[in-house]
PDB file of N, CA and C and ligand atoms in Angstrom:
ATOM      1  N   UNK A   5       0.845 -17.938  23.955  1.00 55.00           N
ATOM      2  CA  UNK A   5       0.514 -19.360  23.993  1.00 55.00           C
ATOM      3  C   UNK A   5      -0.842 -19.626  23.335  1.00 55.00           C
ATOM      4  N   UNK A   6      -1.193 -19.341  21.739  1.00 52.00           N
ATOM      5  CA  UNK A   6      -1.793 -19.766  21.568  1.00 52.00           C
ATOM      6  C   UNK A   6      -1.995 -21.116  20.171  1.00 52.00           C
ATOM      7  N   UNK A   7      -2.642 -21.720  20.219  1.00 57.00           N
ATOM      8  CA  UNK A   7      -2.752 -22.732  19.207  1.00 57.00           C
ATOM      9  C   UNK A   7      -3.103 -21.713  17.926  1.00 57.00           C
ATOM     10  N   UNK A   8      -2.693 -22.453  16.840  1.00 65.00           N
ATOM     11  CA  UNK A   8      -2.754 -21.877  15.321  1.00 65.00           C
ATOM     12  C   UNK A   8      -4.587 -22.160  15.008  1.00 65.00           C
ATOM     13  N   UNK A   9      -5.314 -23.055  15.626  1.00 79.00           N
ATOM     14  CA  UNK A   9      -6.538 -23.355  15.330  1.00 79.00           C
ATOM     15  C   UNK A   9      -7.663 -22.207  15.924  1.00 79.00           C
ATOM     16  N   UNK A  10      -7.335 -21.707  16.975  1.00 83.00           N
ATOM     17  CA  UNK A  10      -8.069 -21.255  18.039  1.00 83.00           C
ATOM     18  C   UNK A  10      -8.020 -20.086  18.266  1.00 83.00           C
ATOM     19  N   UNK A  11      -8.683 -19.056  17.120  1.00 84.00           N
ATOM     20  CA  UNK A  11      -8.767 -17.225  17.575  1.00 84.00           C
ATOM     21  C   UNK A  11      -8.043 -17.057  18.543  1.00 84.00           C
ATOM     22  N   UNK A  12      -7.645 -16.205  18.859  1.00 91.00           N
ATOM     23  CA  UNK A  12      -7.071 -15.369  20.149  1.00 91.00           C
ATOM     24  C   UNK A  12      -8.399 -14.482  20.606  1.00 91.00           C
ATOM     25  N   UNK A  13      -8.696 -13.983  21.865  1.00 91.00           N
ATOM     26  CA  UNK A  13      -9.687 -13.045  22.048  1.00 91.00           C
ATOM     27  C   UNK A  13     -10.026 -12.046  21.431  1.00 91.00           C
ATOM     28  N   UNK A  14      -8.635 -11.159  20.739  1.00 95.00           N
ATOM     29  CA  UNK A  14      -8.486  -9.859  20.315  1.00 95.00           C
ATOM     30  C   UNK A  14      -9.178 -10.232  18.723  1.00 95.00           C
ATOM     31  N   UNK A  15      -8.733 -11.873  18.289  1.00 94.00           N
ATOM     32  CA  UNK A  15      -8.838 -11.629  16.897  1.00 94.00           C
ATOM     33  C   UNK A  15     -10.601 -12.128  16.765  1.00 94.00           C
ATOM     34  N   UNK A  16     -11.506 -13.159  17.893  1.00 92.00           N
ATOM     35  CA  UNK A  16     -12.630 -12.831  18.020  1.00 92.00           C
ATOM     36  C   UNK A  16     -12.998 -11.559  18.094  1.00 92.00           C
ATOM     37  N   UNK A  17     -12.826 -10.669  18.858  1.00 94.00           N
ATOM     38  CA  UNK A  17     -13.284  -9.442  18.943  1.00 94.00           C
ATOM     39  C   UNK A  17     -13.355  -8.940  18.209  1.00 94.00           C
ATOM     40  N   UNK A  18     -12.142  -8.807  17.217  1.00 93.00           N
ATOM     41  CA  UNK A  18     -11.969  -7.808  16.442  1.00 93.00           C
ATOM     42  C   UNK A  18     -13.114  -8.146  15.182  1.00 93.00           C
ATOM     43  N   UNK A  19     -13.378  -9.848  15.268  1.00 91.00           N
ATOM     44  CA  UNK A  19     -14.442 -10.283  13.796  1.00 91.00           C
ATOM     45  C   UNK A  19     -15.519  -9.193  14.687  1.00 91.00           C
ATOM     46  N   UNK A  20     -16.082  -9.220  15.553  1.00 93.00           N
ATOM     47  CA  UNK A  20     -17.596  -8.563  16.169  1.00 93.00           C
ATOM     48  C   UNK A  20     -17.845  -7.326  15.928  1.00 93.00           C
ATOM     49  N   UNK A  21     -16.596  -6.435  15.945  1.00 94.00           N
ATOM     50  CA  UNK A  21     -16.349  -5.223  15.983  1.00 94.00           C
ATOM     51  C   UNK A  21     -17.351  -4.665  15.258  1.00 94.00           C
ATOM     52  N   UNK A  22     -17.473  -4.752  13.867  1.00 91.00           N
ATOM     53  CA  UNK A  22     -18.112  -4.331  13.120  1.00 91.00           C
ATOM     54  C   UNK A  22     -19.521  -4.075  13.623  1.00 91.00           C
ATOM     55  N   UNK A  23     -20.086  -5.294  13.672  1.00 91.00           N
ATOM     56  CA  UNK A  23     -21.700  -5.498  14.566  1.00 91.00           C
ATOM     57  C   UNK A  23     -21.605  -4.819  15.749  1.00 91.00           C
ATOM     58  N   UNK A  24     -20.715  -4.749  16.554  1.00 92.00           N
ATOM     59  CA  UNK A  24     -20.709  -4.430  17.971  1.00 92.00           C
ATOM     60  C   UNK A  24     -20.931  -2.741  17.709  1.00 92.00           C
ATOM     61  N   UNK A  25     -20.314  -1.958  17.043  1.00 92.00           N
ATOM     62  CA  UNK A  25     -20.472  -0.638  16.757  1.00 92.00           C
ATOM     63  C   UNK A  25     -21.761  -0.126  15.916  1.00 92.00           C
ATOM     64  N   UNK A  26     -22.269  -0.999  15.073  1.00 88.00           N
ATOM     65  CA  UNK A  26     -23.057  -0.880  14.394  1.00 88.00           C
ATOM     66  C   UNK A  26     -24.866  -1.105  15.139  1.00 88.00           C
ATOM     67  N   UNK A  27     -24.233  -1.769  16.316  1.00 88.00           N
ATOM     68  CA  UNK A  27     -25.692  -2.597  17.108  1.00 88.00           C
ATOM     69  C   UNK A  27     -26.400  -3.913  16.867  1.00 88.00           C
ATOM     70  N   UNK A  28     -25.283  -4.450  15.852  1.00 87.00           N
ATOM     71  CA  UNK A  28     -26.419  -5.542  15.620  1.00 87.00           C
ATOM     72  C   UNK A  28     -25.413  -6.699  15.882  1.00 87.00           C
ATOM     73  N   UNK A  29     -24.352  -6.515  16.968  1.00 88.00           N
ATOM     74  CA  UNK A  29     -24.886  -7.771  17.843  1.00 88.00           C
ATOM     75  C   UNK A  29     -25.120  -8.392  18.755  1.00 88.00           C
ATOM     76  N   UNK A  30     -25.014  -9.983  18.987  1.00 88.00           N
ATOM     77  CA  UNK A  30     -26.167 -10.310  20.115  1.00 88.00           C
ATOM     78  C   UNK A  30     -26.155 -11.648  20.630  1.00 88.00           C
ATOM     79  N   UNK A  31     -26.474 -11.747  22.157  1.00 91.00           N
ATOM     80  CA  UNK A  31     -26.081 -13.381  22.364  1.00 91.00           C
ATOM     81  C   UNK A  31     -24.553 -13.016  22.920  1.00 91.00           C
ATOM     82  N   UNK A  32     -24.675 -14.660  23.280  1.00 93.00           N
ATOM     83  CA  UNK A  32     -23.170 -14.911  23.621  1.00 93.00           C
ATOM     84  C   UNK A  32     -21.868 -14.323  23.402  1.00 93.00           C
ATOM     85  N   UNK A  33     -21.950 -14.176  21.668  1.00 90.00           N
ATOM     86  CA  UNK A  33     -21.184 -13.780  20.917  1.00 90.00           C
ATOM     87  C   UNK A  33     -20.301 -12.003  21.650  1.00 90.00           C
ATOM     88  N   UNK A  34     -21.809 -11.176  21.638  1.00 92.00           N
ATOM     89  CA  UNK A  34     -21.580  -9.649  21.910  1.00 92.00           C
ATOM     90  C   UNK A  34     -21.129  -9.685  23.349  1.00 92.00           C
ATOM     91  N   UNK A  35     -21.830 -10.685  24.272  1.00 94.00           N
ATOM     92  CA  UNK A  35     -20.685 -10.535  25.639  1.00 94.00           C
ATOM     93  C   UNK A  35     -19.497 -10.982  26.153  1.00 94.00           C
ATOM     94  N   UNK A  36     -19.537 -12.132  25.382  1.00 93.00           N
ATOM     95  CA  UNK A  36     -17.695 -12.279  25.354  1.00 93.00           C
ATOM     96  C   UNK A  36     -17.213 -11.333  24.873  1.00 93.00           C
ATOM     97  N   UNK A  37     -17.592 -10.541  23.675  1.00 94.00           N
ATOM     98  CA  UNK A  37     -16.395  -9.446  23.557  1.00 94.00           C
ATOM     99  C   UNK A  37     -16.310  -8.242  24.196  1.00 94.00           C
ATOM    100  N   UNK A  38     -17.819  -8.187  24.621  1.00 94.00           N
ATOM    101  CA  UNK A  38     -18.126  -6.695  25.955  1.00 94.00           C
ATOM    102  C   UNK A  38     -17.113  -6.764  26.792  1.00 94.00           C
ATOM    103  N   UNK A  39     -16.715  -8.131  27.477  1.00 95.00           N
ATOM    104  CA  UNK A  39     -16.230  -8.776  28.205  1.00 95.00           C
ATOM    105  C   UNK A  39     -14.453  -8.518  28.233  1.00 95.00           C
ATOM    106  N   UNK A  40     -14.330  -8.908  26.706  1.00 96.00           N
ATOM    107  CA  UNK A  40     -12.861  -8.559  26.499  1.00 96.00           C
ATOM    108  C   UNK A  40     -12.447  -7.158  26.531  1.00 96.00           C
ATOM    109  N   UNK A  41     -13.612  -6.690  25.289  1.00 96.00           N
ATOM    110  CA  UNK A  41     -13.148  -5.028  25.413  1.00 96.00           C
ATOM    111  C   UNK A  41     -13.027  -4.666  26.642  1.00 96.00           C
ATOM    112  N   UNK A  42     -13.724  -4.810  27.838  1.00 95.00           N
ATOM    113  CA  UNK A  42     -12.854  -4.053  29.433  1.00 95.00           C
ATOM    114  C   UNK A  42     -12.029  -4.406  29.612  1.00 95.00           C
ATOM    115  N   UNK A  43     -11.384  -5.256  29.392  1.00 96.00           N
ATOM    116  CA  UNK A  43     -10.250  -5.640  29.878  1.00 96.00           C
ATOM    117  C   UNK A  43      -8.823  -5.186  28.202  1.00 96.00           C
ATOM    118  N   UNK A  44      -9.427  -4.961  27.305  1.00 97.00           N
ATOM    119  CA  UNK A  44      -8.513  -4.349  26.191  1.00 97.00           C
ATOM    120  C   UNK A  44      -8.403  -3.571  25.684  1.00 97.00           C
ATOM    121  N   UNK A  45      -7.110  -2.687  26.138  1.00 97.00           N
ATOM    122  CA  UNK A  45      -7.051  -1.485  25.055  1.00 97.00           C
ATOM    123  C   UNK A  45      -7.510  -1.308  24.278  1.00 97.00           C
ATOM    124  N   UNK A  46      -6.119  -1.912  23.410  1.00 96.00           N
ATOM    125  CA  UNK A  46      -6.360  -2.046  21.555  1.00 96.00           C
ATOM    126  C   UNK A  46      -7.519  -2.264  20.852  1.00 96.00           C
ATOM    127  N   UNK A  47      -8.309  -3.050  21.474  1.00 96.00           N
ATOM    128  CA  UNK A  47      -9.703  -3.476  21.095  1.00 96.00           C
ATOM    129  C   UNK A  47     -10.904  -2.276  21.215  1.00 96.00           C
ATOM    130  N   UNK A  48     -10.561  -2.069  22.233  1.00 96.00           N
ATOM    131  CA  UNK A  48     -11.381  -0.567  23.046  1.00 96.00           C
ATOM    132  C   UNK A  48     -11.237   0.616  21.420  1.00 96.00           C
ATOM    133  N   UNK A  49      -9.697   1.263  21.608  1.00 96.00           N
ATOM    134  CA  UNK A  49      -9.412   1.578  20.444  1.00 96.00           C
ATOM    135  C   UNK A  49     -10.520   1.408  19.309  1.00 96.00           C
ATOM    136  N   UNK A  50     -10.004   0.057  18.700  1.00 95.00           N
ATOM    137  CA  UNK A  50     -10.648  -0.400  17.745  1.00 95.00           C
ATOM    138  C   UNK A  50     -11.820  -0.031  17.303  1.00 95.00           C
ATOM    139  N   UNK A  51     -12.868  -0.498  18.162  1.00 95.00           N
ATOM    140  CA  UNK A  51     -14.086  -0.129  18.678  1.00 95.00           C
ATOM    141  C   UNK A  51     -14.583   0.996  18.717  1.00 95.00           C
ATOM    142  N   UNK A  52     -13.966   1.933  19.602  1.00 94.00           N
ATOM    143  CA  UNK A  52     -14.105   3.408  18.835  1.00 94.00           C
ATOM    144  C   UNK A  52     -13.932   4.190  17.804  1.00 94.00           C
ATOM    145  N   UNK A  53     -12.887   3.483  16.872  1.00 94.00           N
ATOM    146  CA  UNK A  53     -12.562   4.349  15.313  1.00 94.00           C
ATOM    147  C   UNK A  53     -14.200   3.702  14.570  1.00 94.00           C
ATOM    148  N   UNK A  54     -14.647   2.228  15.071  1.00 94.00           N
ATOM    149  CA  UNK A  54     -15.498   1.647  13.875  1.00 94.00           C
ATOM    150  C   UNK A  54     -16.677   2.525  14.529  1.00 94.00           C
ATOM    151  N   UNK A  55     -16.952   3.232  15.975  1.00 92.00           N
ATOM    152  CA  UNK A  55     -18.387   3.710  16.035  1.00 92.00           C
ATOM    153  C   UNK A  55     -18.361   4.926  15.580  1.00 92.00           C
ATOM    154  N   UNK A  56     -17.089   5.431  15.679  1.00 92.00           N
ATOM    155  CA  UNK A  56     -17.128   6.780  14.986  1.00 92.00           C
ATOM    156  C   UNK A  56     -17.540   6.713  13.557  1.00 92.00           C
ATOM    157  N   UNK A  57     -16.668   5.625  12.571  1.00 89.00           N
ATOM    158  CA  UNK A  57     -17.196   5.882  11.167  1.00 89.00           C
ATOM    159  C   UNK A  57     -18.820   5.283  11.348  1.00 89.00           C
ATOM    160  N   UNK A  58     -19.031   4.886  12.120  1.00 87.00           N
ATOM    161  CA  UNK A  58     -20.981   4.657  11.729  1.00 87.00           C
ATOM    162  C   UNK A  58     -21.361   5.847  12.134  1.00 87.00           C
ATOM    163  N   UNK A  59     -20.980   6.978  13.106  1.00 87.00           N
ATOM    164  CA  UNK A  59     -21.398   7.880  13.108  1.00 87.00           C
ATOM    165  C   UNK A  59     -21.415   8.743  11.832  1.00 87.00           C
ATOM    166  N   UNK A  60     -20.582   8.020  11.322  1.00 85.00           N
ATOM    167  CA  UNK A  60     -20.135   9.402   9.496  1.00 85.00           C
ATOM    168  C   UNK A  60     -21.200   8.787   8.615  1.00 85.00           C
ATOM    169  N   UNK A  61     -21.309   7.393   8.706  1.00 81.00           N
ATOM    170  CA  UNK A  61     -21.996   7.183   7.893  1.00 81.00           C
ATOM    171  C   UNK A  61     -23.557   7.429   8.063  1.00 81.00           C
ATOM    172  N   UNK A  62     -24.259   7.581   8.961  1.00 78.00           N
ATOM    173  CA  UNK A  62     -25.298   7.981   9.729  1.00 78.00           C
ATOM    174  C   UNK A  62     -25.334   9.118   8.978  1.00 78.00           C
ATOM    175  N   UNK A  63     -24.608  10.096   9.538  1.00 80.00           N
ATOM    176  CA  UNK A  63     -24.824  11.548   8.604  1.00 80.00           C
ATOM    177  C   UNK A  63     -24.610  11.836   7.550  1.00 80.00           C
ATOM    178  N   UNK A  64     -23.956  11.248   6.775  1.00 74.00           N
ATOM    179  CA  UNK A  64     -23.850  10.962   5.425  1.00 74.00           C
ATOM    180  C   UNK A  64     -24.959  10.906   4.829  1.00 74.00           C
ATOM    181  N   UNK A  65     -26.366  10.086   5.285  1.00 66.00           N
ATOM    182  CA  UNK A  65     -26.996   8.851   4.918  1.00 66.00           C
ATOM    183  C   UNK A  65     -28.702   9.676   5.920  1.00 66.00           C
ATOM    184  N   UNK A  66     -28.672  10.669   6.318  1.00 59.00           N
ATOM    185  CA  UNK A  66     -30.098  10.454   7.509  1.00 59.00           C
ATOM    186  C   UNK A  66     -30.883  10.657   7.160  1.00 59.00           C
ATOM    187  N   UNK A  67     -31.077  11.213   5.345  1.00 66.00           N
ATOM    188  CA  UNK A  67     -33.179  10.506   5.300  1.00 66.00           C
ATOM    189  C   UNK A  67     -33.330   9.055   4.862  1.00 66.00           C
ATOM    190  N   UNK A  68     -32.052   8.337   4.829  1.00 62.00           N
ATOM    191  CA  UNK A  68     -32.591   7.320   4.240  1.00 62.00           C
ATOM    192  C   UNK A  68     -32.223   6.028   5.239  1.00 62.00           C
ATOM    193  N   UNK A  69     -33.107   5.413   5.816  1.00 67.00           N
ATOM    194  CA  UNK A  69     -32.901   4.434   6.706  1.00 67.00           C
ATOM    195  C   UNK A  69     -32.425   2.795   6.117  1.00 67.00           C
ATOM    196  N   UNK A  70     -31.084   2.772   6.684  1.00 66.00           N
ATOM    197  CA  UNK A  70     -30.222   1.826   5.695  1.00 66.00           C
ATOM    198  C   UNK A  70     -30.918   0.465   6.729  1.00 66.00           C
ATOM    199  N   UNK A  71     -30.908  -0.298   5.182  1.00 71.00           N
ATOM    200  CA  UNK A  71     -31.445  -1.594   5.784  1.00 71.00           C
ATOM    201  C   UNK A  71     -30.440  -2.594   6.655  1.00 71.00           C
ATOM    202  N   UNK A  72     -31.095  -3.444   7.445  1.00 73.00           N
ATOM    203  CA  UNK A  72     -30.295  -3.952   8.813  1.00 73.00           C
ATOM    204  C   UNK A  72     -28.999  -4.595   8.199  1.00 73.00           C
ATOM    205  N   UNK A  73     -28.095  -4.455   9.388  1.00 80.00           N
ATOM    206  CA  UNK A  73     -26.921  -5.088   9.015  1.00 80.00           C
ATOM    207  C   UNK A  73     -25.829  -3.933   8.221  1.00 80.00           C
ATOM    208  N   UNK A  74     -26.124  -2.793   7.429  1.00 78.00           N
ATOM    209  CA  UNK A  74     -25.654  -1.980   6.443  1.00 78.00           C
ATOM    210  C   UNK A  74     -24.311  -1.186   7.078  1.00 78.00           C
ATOM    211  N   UNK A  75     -24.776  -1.221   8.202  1.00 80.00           N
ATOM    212  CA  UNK A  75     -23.511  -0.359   8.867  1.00 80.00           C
ATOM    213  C   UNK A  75     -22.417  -1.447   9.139  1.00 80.00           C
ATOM    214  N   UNK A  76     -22.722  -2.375   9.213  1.00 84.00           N
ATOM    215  CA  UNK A  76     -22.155  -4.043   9.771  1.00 84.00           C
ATOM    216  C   UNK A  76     -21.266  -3.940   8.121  1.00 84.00           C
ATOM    217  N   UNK A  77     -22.221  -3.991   7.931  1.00 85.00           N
ATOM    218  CA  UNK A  77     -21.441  -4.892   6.064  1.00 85.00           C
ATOM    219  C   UNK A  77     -20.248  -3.410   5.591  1.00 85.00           C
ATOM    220  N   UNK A  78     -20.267  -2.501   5.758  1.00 83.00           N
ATOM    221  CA  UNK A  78     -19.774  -1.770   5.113  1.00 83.00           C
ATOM    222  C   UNK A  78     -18.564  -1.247   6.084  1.00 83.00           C
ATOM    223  N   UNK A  79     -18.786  -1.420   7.644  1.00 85.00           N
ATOM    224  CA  UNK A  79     -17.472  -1.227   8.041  1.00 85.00           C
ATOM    225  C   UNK A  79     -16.516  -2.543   7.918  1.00 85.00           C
ATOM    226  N   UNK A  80     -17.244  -3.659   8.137  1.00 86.00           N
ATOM    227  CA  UNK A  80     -16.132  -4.940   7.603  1.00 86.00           C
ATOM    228  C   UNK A  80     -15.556  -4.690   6.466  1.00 86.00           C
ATOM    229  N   UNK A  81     -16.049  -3.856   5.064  1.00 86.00           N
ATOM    230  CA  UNK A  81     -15.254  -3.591   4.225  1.00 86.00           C
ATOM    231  C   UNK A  81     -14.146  -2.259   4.587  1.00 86.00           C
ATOM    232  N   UNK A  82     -14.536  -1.597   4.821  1.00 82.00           N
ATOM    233  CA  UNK A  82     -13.729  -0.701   5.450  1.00 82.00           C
ATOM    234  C   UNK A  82     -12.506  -1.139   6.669  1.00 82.00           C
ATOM    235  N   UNK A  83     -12.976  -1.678   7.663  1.00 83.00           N
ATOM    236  CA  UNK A  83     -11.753  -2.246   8.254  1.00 83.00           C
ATOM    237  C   UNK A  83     -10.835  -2.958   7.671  1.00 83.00           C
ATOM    238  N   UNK A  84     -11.558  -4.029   6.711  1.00 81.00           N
ATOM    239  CA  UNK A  84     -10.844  -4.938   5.956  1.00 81.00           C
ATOM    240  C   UNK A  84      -9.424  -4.287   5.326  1.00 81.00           C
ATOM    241  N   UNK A  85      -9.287  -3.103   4.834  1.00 74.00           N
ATOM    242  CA  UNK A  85      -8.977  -2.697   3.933  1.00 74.00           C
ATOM    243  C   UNK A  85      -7.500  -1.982   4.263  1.00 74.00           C
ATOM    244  N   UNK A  86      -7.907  -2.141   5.506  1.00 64.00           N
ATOM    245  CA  UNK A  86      -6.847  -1.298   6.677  1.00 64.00           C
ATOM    246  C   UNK A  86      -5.488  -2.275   6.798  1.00 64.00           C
ATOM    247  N   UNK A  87      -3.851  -1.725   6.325  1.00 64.00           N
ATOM    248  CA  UNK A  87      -2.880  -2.475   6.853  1.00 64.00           C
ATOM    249  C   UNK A  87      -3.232  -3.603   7.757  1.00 64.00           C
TER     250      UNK A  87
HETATM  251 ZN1   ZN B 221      -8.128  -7.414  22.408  1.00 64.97          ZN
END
């Protein structure tokens, strides 16, 4: 039951994901989805494949301290990309 206008929780969440694994985000935004993720699998899931690849990219990457947001911007391309 949801309206065509109005995200679903999972599909909010899933926009945060990126930031949420990465750390950068914050406010309202990051506890509604803290919020959802306990209560969601799939999301939970989710959430863990994107902190794992910041973990790859971390080591990939550790003398050079990537500027803010970098882990954000580059798993949204990466998720994006996904079926
Ligand atoms: Zn969900």
């Amino acid at each position: 039951m949801t309206t065509p206008d109005e995200p679903s929780p999972c599909e909010r969440t899933h926009e945060l994901i990126p930031e949420i694994a990465a750390g950068a985000a914050a406010g309202d935004e990051r506890a509604a989805a803290l919020c959802h993720l306990r209560a969601c699998a799939r999301c939970r899931l989710e959430l863990c494949e994107a902190a794992e690849t910041v973990d790859e990219l971390l080591t990939l990457a550790p003398e050079h301290e990537p500027p803010p947001g970098f882990e954000a911007a580059v798993l949204k391309r990466i998720l994006r990309r996904r079926p």
